[in-house]
XYZ file of C-alpha atoms in Angstrom:
324
model
C 35.085 148.037 118.988
C 34.757 149.886 121.845
C 30.906 150.266 123.098
C 29.563 153.738 121.949
C 26.065 153.190 123.199
C 24.982 153.139 126.843
C 21.611 152.136 127.319
C 22.032 148.814 124.892
C 24.202 147.529 127.502
C 21.754 148.052 130.435
C 18.711 146.282 131.489
C 16.393 149.322 131.730
C 13.755 149.421 134.515
C 10.492 148.518 133.478
C 8.922 152.006 131.956
C 5.288 151.124 133.813
C 7.011 151.078 137.281
C 9.181 154.151 136.573
C 6.389 155.820 135.388
C 4.237 154.763 138.802
C 7.010 155.945 140.792
C 7.375 159.142 139.095
C 3.822 159.907 139.652
C 3.983 158.952 143.114
C 6.836 161.444 143.815
C 5.675 164.536 141.670
C 7.295 166.630 140.816
C 10.050 163.843 139.866
C 13.831 164.875 139.031
C 14.093 161.338 137.985
C 14.778 161.501 134.155
C 15.661 157.803 133.796
C 17.157 155.010 135.346
C 19.285 152.108 134.149
C 20.653 149.112 136.264
C 22.892 146.222 135.577
C 25.412 143.790 137.043
C 27.663 146.690 137.824
C 24.803 148.481 139.553
C 22.112 151.510 139.281
C 22.628 154.344 137.365
C 20.242 157.546 137.698
C 19.833 160.472 135.720
C 18.237 163.184 137.573
C 17.912 167.030 136.511
C 18.650 168.997 139.511
C 18.230 172.798 140.372
C 21.800 172.808 141.785
C 23.365 171.420 138.057
C 25.998 173.729 136.941
C 23.653 174.382 134.438
C 21.456 176.632 133.415
C 22.027 179.717 135.252
C 22.116 183.385 134.855
C 23.402 184.416 131.444
C 24.735 181.061 131.040
C 24.526 179.924 127.174
C 23.171 176.106 128.381
C 20.022 174.723 129.821
C 20.679 171.050 130.431
C 20.370 170.511 134.221
C 21.175 166.909 133.941
C 23.507 164.857 136.628
C 24.392 161.462 136.609
C 24.375 159.216 139.804
C 25.729 155.579 139.359
C 25.730 153.505 142.772
C 27.902 150.268 142.390
C 26.252 146.986 143.053
C 28.772 146.492 146.038
C 27.972 150.008 147.614
C 26.810 149.429 151.291
C 25.656 152.335 153.073
C 27.594 152.684 156.560
C 26.402 155.688 158.914
C 29.732 155.996 160.317
C 31.125 156.893 156.683
C 28.332 158.625 155.079
C 28.211 158.608 151.192
C 31.744 158.944 150.032
C 31.475 159.984 146.207
C 33.354 160.229 143.175
C 32.781 163.714 141.093
C 33.992 163.362 137.362
C 34.154 166.556 135.124
C 33.859 165.915 131.621
C 36.258 167.570 129.096
C 35.335 169.581 125.739
C 32.815 168.631 123.016
C 31.096 165.636 124.858
C 28.647 165.657 127.208
C 28.183 163.640 130.687
C 26.395 160.603 129.602
C 28.980 160.216 126.538
C 32.170 160.722 128.958
C 30.305 157.885 131.069
C 30.865 155.722 128.215
C 33.789 156.802 126.650
C 35.834 156.894 129.712
C 34.436 153.664 131.312
C 33.850 155.543 134.484
C 31.236 152.838 135.997
C 33.008 149.892 135.130
C 36.402 151.645 136.713
C 34.877 152.739 139.785
C 33.225 149.416 139.919
C 36.457 147.463 139.668
C 38.213 149.534 142.058
C 35.473 148.259 144.999
C 35.364 151.714 146.698
C 32.150 152.263 148.629
C 31.474 155.385 146.833
C 29.077 157.018 144.306
C 29.684 158.422 141.264
C 28.181 161.488 140.252
C 29.152 163.071 136.799
C 27.509 166.599 136.546
C 26.748 167.690 132.662
C 28.848 171.113 132.025
C 28.582 172.898 128.307
C 26.763 170.425 125.813
C 29.040 169.644 122.777
C 31.293 172.831 123.383
C 34.877 173.757 123.683
C 33.853 175.467 126.804
C 35.053 174.866 130.408
C 32.399 177.081 132.084
C 30.965 175.388 134.705
C 27.833 177.602 135.729
C 26.875 177.381 139.378
C 29.887 175.675 140.279
C 31.919 178.700 139.825
C 30.131 180.287 143.077
C 30.857 179.483 146.677
C 29.289 176.436 147.774
C 28.301 175.320 144.673
C 29.957 171.887 144.660
C 28.365 171.706 148.470
C 24.679 172.400 147.264
C 25.183 169.847 144.005
C 26.168 167.337 146.122
C 23.487 167.725 149.029
C 20.772 167.849 146.174
C 22.108 164.902 144.212
C 22.583 162.576 147.002
C 19.080 163.180 148.539
C 17.306 162.950 145.094
C 19.214 159.735 143.977
C 18.040 157.953 147.541
C 14.417 159.459 147.325
C 13.908 158.508 143.474
C 16.224 155.124 143.714
C 14.809 153.648 146.528
C 12.534 151.371 144.571
C 15.329 150.161 142.673
C 18.541 150.329 144.663
C 17.867 147.555 146.957
C 20.488 147.003 149.225
C 22.639 149.216 148.094
C 19.981 152.009 149.001
C 21.047 154.686 151.717
C 19.048 157.630 153.358
C 18.129 160.600 151.455
C 19.469 162.275 154.876
C 22.733 160.816 155.097
C 25.775 162.979 155.718
C 28.133 163.590 152.924
C 31.426 161.073 153.513
C 34.784 161.350 151.689
C 35.035 163.261 148.292
C 37.360 163.256 145.619
C 37.047 164.727 142.269
C 38.516 163.658 138.730
C 38.291 165.566 135.460
C 39.961 164.948 131.825
C 40.160 167.761 129.739
C 38.343 170.957 129.949
C 36.956 169.809 133.149
C 39.939 171.255 135.100
C 38.169 174.470 135.837
C 34.993 172.890 137.308
C 37.589 171.035 139.784
C 39.579 174.074 140.333
C 36.400 176.244 141.139
C 35.473 173.243 143.642
C 38.565 173.125 145.322
C 38.884 176.649 145.729
C 35.301 177.596 147.226
C 32.938 174.803 146.640
C 32.291 173.965 150.097
C 33.151 170.851 150.491
C 36.547 169.434 152.191
C 37.809 167.214 149.016
C 40.323 164.781 149.786
C 42.018 163.617 146.646
C 41.666 165.378 142.830
C 42.984 163.533 139.584
C 43.397 165.317 136.684
C 43.596 163.538 133.527
C 45.498 165.600 130.997
C 43.640 168.425 132.247
C 45.857 170.975 133.549
C 45.744 173.882 131.300
C 45.749 176.681 133.842
C 44.401 177.581 137.539
C 47.622 175.804 138.601
C 47.562 178.233 142.076
C 44.137 176.547 142.825
C 45.880 173.049 142.675
C 48.809 174.254 144.349
C 47.527 176.021 147.363
C 44.587 173.097 147.844
C 47.594 170.685 148.160
C 49.930 172.472 150.202
C 47.242 173.317 152.318
C 47.339 169.664 154.049
C 50.874 168.535 153.663
C 52.088 166.496 156.053
C 49.245 165.577 157.290
C 48.006 162.064 158.242
C 46.777 159.981 155.300
C 43.092 160.593 156.824
C 43.419 164.122 156.404
C 45.964 165.125 154.000
C 45.210 166.663 150.444
C 46.309 164.369 147.611
C 46.675 165.460 143.831
C 47.090 163.078 140.958
C 48.039 164.699 137.527
C 48.472 162.488 134.051
C 49.761 164.184 131.377
C 50.667 163.697 127.968
C 54.168 164.473 126.160
C 54.739 168.051 124.732
C 51.727 170.469 124.726
C 50.406 172.915 127.287
C 49.587 170.163 130.230
C 52.872 169.046 130.305
C 54.457 172.651 130.788
C 51.698 173.411 133.276
C 52.655 170.014 135.140
C 55.946 170.737 135.134
C 55.429 174.296 136.958
C 53.027 172.805 139.500
C 55.479 169.979 140.397
C 58.184 172.532 140.802
C 55.762 174.874 143.491
C 54.652 171.676 145.281
C 58.260 170.680 145.626
C 59.471 173.920 146.488
C 56.688 174.090 149.154
C 57.649 170.889 150.745
C 54.926 168.259 149.274
C 56.174 164.567 149.113
C 56.235 164.392 145.398
C 56.043 161.465 142.794
C 56.716 161.359 139.321
C 57.065 158.619 136.508
C 58.182 159.483 133.201
C 56.893 156.464 131.805
C 53.620 155.003 133.156
C 54.251 152.558 135.149
C 57.606 152.908 136.818
C 56.274 153.989 140.186
C 55.284 151.094 142.532
C 51.668 150.942 143.808
C 52.879 152.012 147.574
C 53.958 155.406 145.643
C 50.774 156.356 144.064
C 49.494 155.607 147.467
C 51.697 157.475 149.441
C 52.672 160.269 147.727
C 50.894 163.454 148.111
C 50.989 164.230 144.810
C 51.765 162.235 141.667
C 52.907 163.240 138.058
C 52.457 160.819 135.457
C 53.508 161.026 132.032
C 51.818 158.969 129.729
C 52.393 157.750 126.419
C 48.895 157.496 125.446
C 46.323 159.737 123.298
C 44.680 162.592 125.301
C 41.218 160.959 124.832
C 42.652 157.712 126.157
C 44.186 158.582 129.104
C 41.762 158.524 131.925
C 40.398 154.654 130.435
C 42.734 152.477 128.261
C 45.311 151.637 131.161
C 42.913 151.710 134.181
C 44.288 155.034 135.475
C 41.164 156.246 137.322
C 40.635 152.531 138.668
C 44.201 152.254 140.059
C 44.082 156.068 141.497
C 40.727 154.876 143.192
C 42.605 151.811 144.293
C 45.269 153.992 145.587
C 42.551 156.462 147.455
C 41.294 157.448 150.897
C 37.865 156.289 150.031
C 36.219 153.596 151.919
C 36.565 150.037 150.622
C 35.486 146.768 152.272
C 35.830 144.360 149.750
C 39.206 142.034 149.496
C 41.161 143.147 146.600
C 44.491 141.443 145.117
C 45.276 144.922 144.066
C 47.705 145.700 146.752
C 49.534 142.257 147.146
C 52.331 143.845 144.706
C 52.765 146.615 146.614
C 56.500 147.233 145.560
C 58.562 147.112 142.568
C 57.472 148.842 138.876
C 53.247 148.779 139.013
C 52.116 146.404 136.364
C 49.873 148.293 133.380
C 46.503 146.468 132.904
C 44.771 147.527 129.612
C 41.197 147.921 129.641
C 41.394 147.127 125.665
């Protein structure tokens, strides 16, 4: 049975030590912190979280930041980040567990932090609050990185990074209803997002993803915008992906497509400017069951300094490795 609770799988930092840290840095923005073999996870309350906001129904200001145990700050890289937007009828913490976001980032060995902001709480609503305002993503990441550095410094050890560190490479991922937060962030988030990954998440906002991808077509690997979109058979996401793929091909974007997950090589996954993958998985399993997020991270422009055998088989149909 898949794990459904988070704190039970982590070694939670000593409560008395956290209380001392909180008192020393009052008013603290740290809600809780946990550390295990994979890394350190911080639950923060941020002013620039998507919510609350004027006229918003939602008031949870939680932003979760995960720092992998292998992370090492390099000044020339800044702080690279993967920002994940969860879908409908869930929370940031539930998505963190259900989609094994921490585990997949850690397994990819990329030298990046994971940032998961709380969107609409347990609601069928794609609203993303402050992220709909120009510069929303930039403000969220600036505050999140600085706060995580300050609040986590007693616990982060070798994975520590300075509060004033610059922002490095940024990639976005979205599952299901998280598409709108991703689209808003690409349109006017104030950050040069390098890559975007949609996991059965293209319901509308096609032009936002198209315009963003086309704007850097033909650019070198370290400058281009890359899109990867997984979709299930039939339904809205399949038809929207067909529309987006046609627009990108017409614009001259280098597109790769597979109609059965695993047909493309790892080279294809890395090289193409836009990748479309039809999967036979259920909607809730697309992000994690076949290591989809891990694999797009391996193939990404995020920095990595650890050796991996993932690239040993670059050609031919790539192996699909299930998490369960």
